[in-house]
Short mmCIF file of C-alpha atoms in Angstrom, two decimals:
data_model
loop_
_atom_site.label_atom_id
_atom_site.label_comp_id
_atom_site.label_asym_id
_atom_site.label_seq_id
_atom_site.Cartn_x
_atom_site.Cartn_y
_atom_site.Cartn_z
CA UNK N 1 0.44 13.45 -39.17
CA UNK N 2 -0.67 13.61 -35.43
CA UNK N 3 -0.71 17.17 -34.12
CA UNK N 4 -1.31 18.45 -30.99
CA UNK N 5 -1.90 22.44 -30.61
CA UNK N 6 -1.98 24.33 -26.89
CA UNK N 7 -2.59 27.57 -28.10
CA UNK N 8 -1.79 29.69 -25.07
CA UNK N 9 1.86 29.49 -23.83
CA UNK N 10 1.21 31.21 -20.29
CA UNK N 11 -2.16 31.81 -18.47
CA UNK N 12 -2.84 32.63 -14.92
CA UNK N 13 -5.71 32.22 -12.34
CA UNK N 14 -6.55 33.85 -8.75
CA UNK N 15 -6.80 31.33 -6.35
CA UNK N 16 -10.46 29.40 -5.24
CA UNK N 17 -10.99 30.35 -9.19
CA UNK N 18 -12.13 28.32 -12.47
CA UNK N 19 -9.18 28.77 -15.45
CA UNK N 20 -9.42 26.69 -18.71
CA UNK N 21 -6.85 25.59 -20.55
CA UNK N 22 -7.11 24.85 -24.35
CA UNK N 23 -5.51 21.91 -26.65
CA UNK N 24 -6.51 20.90 -30.21
CA UNK N 25 -5.55 18.06 -32.06
CA UNK N 26 -5.07 16.87 -35.78
CA UNK N 27 -6.20 13.06 -36.72
CA UNK N 28 -7.78 11.15 -39.02
CA UNK N 29 -8.31 8.25 -36.75
CA UNK N 30 -11.17 7.50 -34.96
CA UNK N 31 -9.56 5.51 -31.71
CA UNK N 32 -7.15 7.64 -29.36
CA UNK N 33 -6.67 8.16 -26.16
CA UNK N 34 -5.67 11.67 -24.62
CA UNK N 35 -4.14 12.86 -21.48
CA UNK N 36 -3.22 15.88 -19.33
CA UNK N 37 -0.18 15.88 -17.32
CA UNK N 38 1.29 18.21 -15.50
CA UNK N 39 4.61 19.35 -14.82
CA UNK N 40 5.34 21.32 -11.58
CA UNK N 41 9.29 22.84 -11.06
CA UNK N 42 10.33 19.36 -9.86
CA UNK N 43 10.06 18.26 -13.42
CA UNK N 44 7.51 14.95 -12.62
CA UNK N 45 5.55 14.41 -14.77
CA UNK N 46 1.93 13.80 -13.46
CA UNK N 47 -0.84 12.47 -15.13
CA UNK N 48 -3.87 14.69 -14.24
CA UNK N 49 -6.72 12.91 -16.35
CA UNK N 50 -7.30 10.95 -19.08
CA UNK N 51 -9.88 10.35 -21.89
CA UNK N 52 -10.71 7.34 -24.11
CA UNK N 53 -12.21 9.05 -27.42
CA UNK N 54 -14.94 6.58 -27.88
CA UNK N 55 -16.63 7.99 -24.47
CA UNK N 56 -18.83 10.72 -24.91
CA UNK N 57 -19.08 11.61 -21.12
CA UNK N 58 -16.28 14.07 -19.97
CA UNK N 59 -14.33 12.64 -17.66
CA UNK N 60 -13.47 13.86 -14.29
CA UNK N 61 -11.06 13.64 -11.22
CA UNK N 62 -12.41 16.28 -8.56
CA UNK N 63 -11.49 19.65 -9.35
CA UNK N 64 -10.01 18.40 -12.83
CA UNK N 65 -12.70 18.13 -15.59
CA UNK N 66 -12.34 17.86 -19.59
CA UNK N 67 -14.71 19.34 -22.41
CA UNK N 68 -13.94 16.89 -25.38
CA UNK N 69 -15.21 17.80 -28.86
CA UNK N 70 -14.07 15.25 -30.54
CA UNK N 71 -15.95 16.50 -34.02
CA UNK N 72 -14.51 19.87 -33.09
CA UNK N 73 -11.01 18.21 -32.24
CA UNK N 74 -11.09 19.54 -28.91
CA UNK N 75 -9.70 18.52 -25.17
CA UNK N 76 -9.61 21.27 -22.35
CA UNK N 77 -8.58 21.26 -18.97
CA UNK N 78 -10.82 22.80 -16.10
CA UNK N 79 -9.50 23.46 -13.12
CA UNK N 80 -12.23 24.54 -10.30
CA UNK N 81 -10.77 25.81 -7.19
CA UNK N 82 -7.32 26.46 -7.97
CA UNK N 83 -4.51 25.66 -5.51
CA UNK N 84 -1.37 27.22 -5.30
CA UNK N 85 -0.08 23.91 -5.77
CA UNK N 86 -1.71 23.47 -9.14
CA UNK N 87 1.24 26.36 -10.53
CA UNK N 88 2.72 24.42 -12.95
CA UNK N 89 3.56 23.65 -16.97
CA UNK N 90 0.47 21.45 -17.98
CA UNK N 91 1.11 19.22 -21.20
CA UNK N 92 -1.93 17.91 -23.47
CA UNK N 93 -0.59 14.37 -24.92
CA UNK N 94 -2.39 12.33 -27.75
CA UNK N 95 -1.86 8.32 -28.31
CA UNK N 96 -2.77 6.53 -30.84
CA UNK N 97 -2.14 2.62 -31.74
CA UNK N 98 -3.58 2.26 -35.65
CA UNK N 99 -4.24 -1.39 -36.39
CA UNK N 100 -1.23 -2.92 -37.02
CA UNK N 101 1.05 0.07 -36.38
CA UNK N 102 2.78 1.56 -33.98
CA UNK N 103 1.46 3.16 -30.80
CA UNK N 104 2.05 7.09 -31.75
CA UNK N 105 2.40 9.91 -28.80
CA UNK N 106 2.50 13.57 -29.59
CA UNK N 107 2.57 16.29 -26.83
CA UNK N 108 1.35 19.69 -27.02
CA UNK N 109 3.90 22.66 -26.63
CA UNK N 110 2.35 23.00 -22.85
CA UNK N 111 0.63 25.60 -21.23
CA UNK N 112 3.08 27.23 -17.79
CA UNK N 113 -0.69 27.77 -15.08
CA UNK N 114 0.12 30.40 -12.64
CA UNK N 115 -1.89 30.82 -9.49
CA UNK N 116 -1.88 34.01 -8.00
CA UNK N 117 -3.04 34.16 -4.03
CA UNK D 1 6.78 8.87 -5.87
CA UNK D 2 5.78 7.19 -8.97
CA UNK D 3 7.76 3.99 -8.92
CA UNK D 4 9.81 4.52 -11.81
CA UNK D 5 13.86 4.84 -10.95
CA UNK D 6 16.01 7.06 -13.38
CA UNK D 7 19.63 7.06 -12.99
CA UNK D 8 22.26 8.93 -13.32
CA UNK D 9 20.05 12.09 -12.48
CA UNK D 10 22.32 14.51 -13.82
CA UNK D 11 25.29 14.02 -16.58
CA UNK D 12 27.50 16.36 -17.59
CA UNK D 13 29.46 15.47 -20.87
CA UNK D 14 31.02 16.67 -23.81
CA UNK D 15 30.48 16.29 -27.40
CA UNK D 16 31.30 12.85 -29.52
CA UNK D 17 30.78 11.00 -26.48
CA UNK D 18 28.65 7.93 -25.46
CA UNK D 19 26.67 7.94 -22.61
CA UNK D 20 24.05 5.45 -21.27
CA UNK D 21 20.68 6.15 -19.32
CA UNK D 22 19.18 3.87 -17.08
CA UNK D 23 15.53 3.22 -15.94
CA UNK D 24 13.83 0.42 -13.70
CA UNK D 25 10.40 0.03 -14.80
CA UNK D 26 7.32 0.00 -11.57
CA UNK D 27 7.27 -3.58 -10.16
CA UNK D 28 5.40 -5.87 -11.98
CA UNK D 29 5.20 -2.91 -15.36
CA UNK D 30 5.98 -5.00 -18.35
CA UNK D 31 6.45 -1.67 -20.60
CA UNK D 32 9.54 0.92 -21.12
CA UNK D 33 9.01 3.82 -22.45
CA UNK D 34 11.30 6.80 -23.55
CA UNK D 35 11.06 10.75 -23.65
CA UNK D 36 12.86 13.73 -24.28
CA UNK D 37 12.44 17.07 -23.04
CA UNK D 38 14.42 19.84 -24.62
CA UNK D 39 13.95 23.33 -25.10
CA UNK D 40 13.65 23.00 -29.00
CA UNK D 41 11.77 19.86 -29.99
CA UNK D 42 9.54 19.75 -26.83
CA UNK D 43 8.62 16.62 -24.66
CA UNK D 44 8.50 14.14 -27.64
CA UNK D 45 8.33 10.38 -27.37
CA UNK D 46 11.68 8.08 -28.65
CA UNK D 47 10.40 4.44 -28.13
CA UNK D 48 9.13 1.84 -26.18
CA UNK D 49 10.06 -1.68 -25.16
CA UNK D 50 7.72 -4.13 -23.82
CA UNK D 51 8.51 -7.31 -22.50
CA UNK D 52 11.77 -6.90 -23.85
CA UNK D 53 10.64 -6.23 -27.45
CA UNK D 54 10.44 -3.22 -29.33
CA UNK D 55 6.89 -1.88 -29.52
CA UNK D 56 6.77 1.74 -30.92
CA UNK D 57 8.98 4.06 -32.49
CA UNK D 58 9.00 7.53 -32.18
CA UNK D 59 11.77 10.43 -33.42
CA UNK D 60 14.83 8.29 -31.90
CA UNK D 61 17.51 9.17 -33.71
CA UNK D 62 19.79 6.65 -35.43
CA UNK D 63 22.79 7.61 -32.71
CA UNK D 64 20.67 7.05 -29.90
CA UNK D 65 19.56 2.72 -29.39
CA UNK D 66 17.69 1.21 -26.40
CA UNK D 67 17.07 -2.40 -24.94
CA UNK D 68 14.64 -4.09 -22.63
CA UNK D 69 16.68 -6.67 -20.24
CA UNK D 70 15.05 -10.02 -18.76
CA UNK D 71 14.86 -8.19 -15.76
CA UNK D 72 12.54 -5.50 -17.23
CA UNK D 73 14.85 -2.71 -16.35
CA UNK D 74 15.72 -1.06 -19.54
CA UNK D 75 18.68 1.92 -21.27
CA UNK D 76 19.25 4.30 -23.46
CA UNK D 77 22.13 5.06 -24.98
CA UNK D 78 23.14 8.13 -26.38
CA UNK D 79 26.48 8.16 -28.48
CA UNK D 80 28.11 11.12 -30.80
CA UNK D 81 26.78 13.41 -28.44
CA UNK D 82 26.03 16.61 -29.54
CA UNK D 83 25.10 20.21 -28.23
CA UNK D 84 21.35 19.62 -29.53
CA UNK D 85 21.07 16.74 -27.37
CA UNK D 86 21.15 18.79 -24.20
CA UNK D 87 17.79 17.15 -22.61
CA UNK D 88 15.67 15.95 -19.42
CA UNK D 89 15.16 12.21 -20.69
CA UNK D 90 12.59 10.41 -19.39
CA UNK D 91 11.60 7.00 -18.53
CA UNK D 92 8.27 5.77 -17.89
CA UNK D 93 6.73 2.76 -17.59
CA UNK D 94 3.09 0.81 -17.29
CA UNK D 95 1.28 -2.74 -17.04
CA UNK D 96 0.59 -3.22 -20.51
CA UNK D 97 1.82 -2.09 -23.99
CA UNK D 98 -0.65 -0.35 -25.25
CA UNK D 99 -2.39 2.62 -25.59
CA UNK D 100 -4.45 2.48 -22.85
CA UNK D 101 -2.13 1.79 -20.46
CA UNK D 102 -1.55 4.47 -18.22
CA UNK D 103 1.47 5.66 -17.96
CA UNK D 104 3.87 6.61 -14.83
CA UNK D 105 7.15 8.57 -15.53
CA UNK D 106 10.78 8.24 -13.88
CA UNK D 107 12.12 11.70 -12.61
CA UNK D 108 14.41 12.36 -15.48
CA UNK D 109 17.84 11.97 -16.32
CA UNK D 110 19.08 15.63 -17.29
CA UNK D 111 21.49 15.63 -19.52
CA UNK D 112 24.14 18.50 -20.43
CA UNK D 113 26.24 18.24 -23.50
CA UNK D 114 29.64 20.85 -23.29
#
Protein backbone atom coordinates (compact mmCIF):
# COMPACT_ATOMS: atom_id res chain seq x y z
CA UNK A 1 0.00 0.00 0.00
CA UNK A 2 1.11 3.52 -0.70
CA UNK A 3 2.18 5.56 2.31
CA UNK A 4 2.99 9.24 2.58
CA UNK A 5 5.09 10.49 5.48
CA UNK A 6 5.45 14.04 6.68
CA UNK A 7 7.96 13.86 9.50
CA UNK A 8 7.63 17.47 10.66
CA UNK A 9 4.37 17.99 12.57
CA UNK A 10 5.19 21.68 13.03
CA UNK A 11 7.57 24.17 11.46
CA UNK A 12 8.16 27.87 11.91
CA UNK A 13 9.77 30.47 9.69
CA UNK A 14 10.51 34.16 9.93
CA UNK A 15 8.60 36.37 7.55
CA UNK A 16 10.54 36.85 4.28
CA UNK A 17 12.72 33.80 4.97
CA UNK A 18 12.71 30.42 3.23
CA UNK A 19 11.37 27.18 4.66
CA UNK A 20 11.32 23.62 3.36
CA UNK A 21 8.66 21.07 4.27
CA UNK A 22 9.56 17.43 3.78
CA UNK A 23 7.52 14.57 2.39
CA UNK A 24 8.51 11.02 1.59
CA UNK A 25 6.38 8.33 0.06
CA UNK A 26 6.50 4.65 -0.60
CA UNK A 27 5.21 3.11 -3.79
CA UNK A 28 5.99 0.38 -6.27
CA UNK A 29 4.28 2.20 -9.12
CA UNK A 30 6.10 4.17 -11.77
CA UNK A 31 3.34 6.53 -12.86
CA UNK A 32 1.83 8.83 -10.28
CA UNK A 33 1.26 12.43 -9.27
CA UNK A 34 2.33 14.26 -6.15
CA UNK A 35 0.64 17.32 -4.69
CA UNK A 36 1.03 19.85 -1.93
CA UNK A 37 -2.17 21.27 -0.48
CA UNK A 38 -2.54 24.18 1.89
CA UNK A 39 -5.27 24.25 4.52
CA UNK A 40 -5.57 27.61 6.29
CA UNK A 41 -7.67 28.07 9.44
CA UNK A 42 -10.73 28.44 7.21
CA UNK A 43 -10.28 24.71 6.47
CA UNK A 44 -10.49 25.24 2.73
CA UNK A 45 -8.16 22.88 0.87
CA UNK A 46 -6.10 24.76 -1.69
CA UNK A 47 -3.79 23.20 -4.24
CA UNK A 48 -0.32 24.71 -3.97
CA UNK A 49 1.69 22.75 -6.50
CA UNK A 50 1.73 19.43 -8.34
CA UNK A 51 4.40 17.21 -9.87
CA UNK A 52 4.06 14.48 -12.45
CA UNK A 53 6.37 11.58 -11.65
CA UNK A 54 7.49 11.19 -15.25
CA UNK A 55 8.77 14.78 -15.36
CA UNK A 56 12.31 15.27 -14.13
CA UNK A 57 11.99 19.02 -13.92
CA UNK A 58 10.87 20.29 -10.53
CA UNK A 59 7.57 22.14 -10.51
CA UNK A 60 7.49 25.83 -9.57
CA UNK A 61 4.58 28.15 -8.81
CA UNK A 62 5.71 31.67 -7.93
CA UNK A 63 7.25 31.47 -4.42
CA UNK A 64 6.58 27.73 -4.14
CA UNK A 65 8.84 25.09 -5.61
CA UNK A 66 9.45 21.42 -5.06
CA UNK A 67 12.50 19.22 -4.88
CA UNK A 68 11.38 15.94 -6.41
CA UNK A 69 13.79 13.05 -5.97
CA UNK A 70 12.08 10.07 -7.59
CA UNK A 71 14.70 7.48 -6.70
CA UNK A 72 14.71 8.59 -3.08
CA UNK A 73 10.89 8.92 -3.12
CA UNK A 74 11.13 12.39 -1.69
CA UNK A 75 8.98 15.41 -2.51
CA UNK A 76 9.79 18.50 -0.45
CA UNK A 77 8.13 21.90 -0.70
CA UNK A 78 10.18 25.09 -0.54
CA UNK A 79 8.44 28.34 0.28
CA UNK A 80 10.53 31.41 -0.48
CA UNK A 81 9.98 34.91 0.89
CA UNK A 82 7.48 33.55 3.43
CA UNK A 83 4.42 35.68 4.06
CA UNK A 84 2.01 35.78 6.98
CA UNK A 85 -0.66 34.36 4.70
CA UNK A 86 1.41 31.22 4.23
CA UNK A 87 0.62 30.13 7.77
CA UNK A 88 -1.45 26.97 7.43
CA UNK A 89 -1.41 23.19 7.51
CA UNK A 90 0.34 21.73 4.50
CA UNK A 91 -0.51 18.28 3.24
CA UNK A 92 1.48 16.16 0.85
CA UNK A 93 -0.63 13.86 -1.32
CA UNK A 94 0.03 10.97 -3.65
CA UNK A 95 -2.26 9.96 -6.46
CA UNK A 96 -1.95 7.03 -8.83
CA UNK A 97 -4.07 4.97 -11.15
CA UNK A 98 -2.68 1.49 -11.69
CA UNK A 99 -3.55 0.03 -15.06
CA UNK A 100 -7.01 -1.46 -14.87
CA UNK A 101 -7.41 -0.50 -11.26
CA UNK A 102 -8.99 2.21 -9.19
CA UNK A 103 -7.37 5.57 -8.67
CA UNK A 104 -5.63 5.72 -5.31
CA UNK A 105 -5.23 8.82 -3.19
CA UNK A 106 -3.14 9.02 -0.03
CA UNK A 107 -2.44 12.05 2.15
CA UNK A 108 0.30 12.67 4.66
CA UNK A 109 -0.49 13.71 8.22
CA UNK A 110 0.31 17.34 7.57
CA UNK A 111 2.81 19.96 8.70
CA UNK A 112 1.61 23.02 10.56
CA UNK A 113 3.56 26.06 9.38
CA UNK A 114 3.83 29.12 11.57
CA UNK A 115 5.10 32.37 10.09
CA UNK A 116 6.69 34.72 12.60
CA UNK A 117 6.45 38.46 11.86
CA UNK B 1 -14.12 30.35 -3.98
CA UNK B 2 -13.51 27.03 -5.75
CA UNK B 3 -16.97 26.84 -7.30
CA UNK B 4 -17.78 23.63 -5.42
CA UNK B 5 -20.65 23.97 -2.97
CA UNK B 6 -21.47 21.76 -0.03
CA UNK B 7 -24.51 21.73 2.21
CA UNK B 8 -25.02 21.89 5.07
CA UNK B 9 -22.00 23.67 6.54
CA UNK B 10 -22.55 22.16 9.95
CA UNK B 11 -24.53 19.17 11.11
CA UNK B 12 -25.05 17.92 14.64
CA UNK B 13 -26.76 14.61 15.17
CA UNK B 14 -26.93 11.70 17.59
CA UNK B 15 -25.38 8.27 17.46
CA UNK B 16 -27.36 5.77 15.44
CA UNK B 17 -28.84 8.39 13.17
CA UNK B 18 -28.50 8.82 9.40
CA UNK B 19 -27.49 11.97 7.56
CA UNK B 20 -27.04 13.07 3.96
CA UNK B 21 -24.36 15.47 2.81
CA UNK B 22 -24.76 17.21 -0.52
CA UNK B 23 -22.19 18.43 -3.02
CA UNK B 24 -22.55 20.42 -6.23
CA UNK B 25 -19.46 20.31 -8.44
CA UNK B 26 -18.05 23.17 -10.44
CA UNK B 27 -19.85 23.86 -13.68
CA UNK B 28 -18.51 21.48 -16.32
CA UNK B 29 -16.85 19.06 -13.89
CA UNK B 30 -17.91 15.45 -14.32
CA UNK B 31 -16.08 13.86 -11.43
CA UNK B 32 -16.82 14.16 -7.73
CA UNK B 33 -14.69 12.94 -4.85
CA UNK B 34 -15.50 12.59 -1.17
CA UNK B 35 -12.92 12.90 1.61
CA UNK B 36 -13.08 12.61 5.38
CA UNK B 37 -10.82 14.64 7.67
CA UNK B 38 -10.83 13.54 11.30
CA UNK B 39 -8.43 13.93 14.19
CA UNK B 40 -7.91 10.17 14.42
CA UNK B 41 -7.60 9.21 10.77
CA UNK B 42 -6.34 12.40 9.15
CA UNK B 43 -7.39 13.04 5.57
CA UNK B 44 -8.83 9.99 3.85
CA UNK B 45 -10.20 9.46 0.40
CA UNK B 46 -13.62 7.84 0.51
CA UNK B 47 -15.02 7.48 -2.98
CA UNK B 48 -15.06 8.94 -6.49
CA UNK B 49 -17.83 9.20 -9.06
CA UNK B 50 -17.46 10.08 -12.69
CA UNK B 51 -20.48 11.05 -14.76
CA UNK B 52 -22.81 9.09 -12.51
CA UNK B 53 -20.71 5.96 -12.20
CA UNK B 54 -18.53 4.88 -9.30
CA UNK B 55 -14.90 5.23 -10.42
CA UNK B 56 -12.76 4.60 -7.34
CA UNK B 57 -13.26 3.51 -3.79
CA UNK B 58 -11.02 4.29 -0.86
CA UNK B 59 -11.49 3.76 2.85
CA UNK B 60 -15.25 4.06 2.84
CA UNK B 61 -17.15 2.18 5.51
CA UNK B 62 -20.06 -0.08 4.61
CA UNK B 63 -22.30 2.22 6.65
CA UNK B 64 -21.51 4.98 4.18
CA UNK B 65 -22.76 5.22 0.63
CA UNK B 66 -22.73 7.79 -2.11
CA UNK B 67 -24.23 8.49 -5.47
CA UNK B 68 -23.98 10.98 -8.27
CA UNK B 69 -27.15 12.13 -9.93
CA UNK B 70 -27.83 12.96 -13.60
CA UNK B 71 -27.36 16.67 -12.87
CA UNK B 72 -23.92 15.66 -11.49
CA UNK B 73 -24.51 16.68 -7.91
CA UNK B 74 -23.53 14.05 -5.39
CA UNK B 75 -24.76 12.92 -2.02
CA UNK B 76 -22.89 11.08 0.72
CA UNK B 77 -25.12 9.09 3.04
CA UNK B 78 -23.83 8.18 6.48
CA UNK B 79 -25.90 5.77 8.55
CA UNK B 80 -25.76 4.17 12.01
CA UNK B 81 -23.57 7.06 13.02
CA UNK B 82 -20.91 6.60 15.67
CA UNK B 83 -18.97 9.15 17.69
CA UNK B 84 -15.92 8.40 15.56
CA UNK B 85 -17.70 9.59 12.44
CA UNK B 86 -17.41 13.15 13.68
CA UNK B 87 -15.25 14.83 11.06
CA UNK B 88 -15.01 17.38 8.31
CA UNK B 89 -16.29 15.91 5.06
CA UNK B 90 -14.95 17.43 1.87
CA UNK B 91 -16.23 17.13 -1.61
CA UNK B 92 -13.98 17.89 -4.56
CA UNK B 93 -14.61 17.97 -8.28
CA UNK B 94 -12.58 17.75 -11.45
CA UNK B 95 -13.23 17.91 -15.16
CA UNK B 96 -12.08 14.38 -15.84
CA UNK B 97 -11.85 11.23 -13.83
CA UNK B 98 -8.16 10.47 -14.14
CA UNK B 99 -5.40 11.14 -11.66
CA UNK B 100 -3.93 14.02 -13.62
CA UNK B 101 -6.93 16.30 -13.29
CA UNK B 102 -6.80 19.06 -10.72
CA UNK B 103 -9.33 18.65 -7.95
CA UNK B 104 -11.18 21.66 -6.58
CA UNK B 105 -12.33 21.32 -3.00
CA UNK B 106 -15.53 22.56 -1.47
CA UNK B 107 -15.63 24.28 1.94
CA UNK B 108 -16.60 21.06 3.71
CA UNK B 109 -19.41 19.92 5.98
CA UNK B 110 -18.60 19.68 9.68
CA UNK B 111 -20.38 16.67 11.16
CA UNK B 112 -20.62 16.31 14.91
CA UNK B 113 -22.06 13.10 16.32
CA UNK B 114 -23.09 13.30 19.98
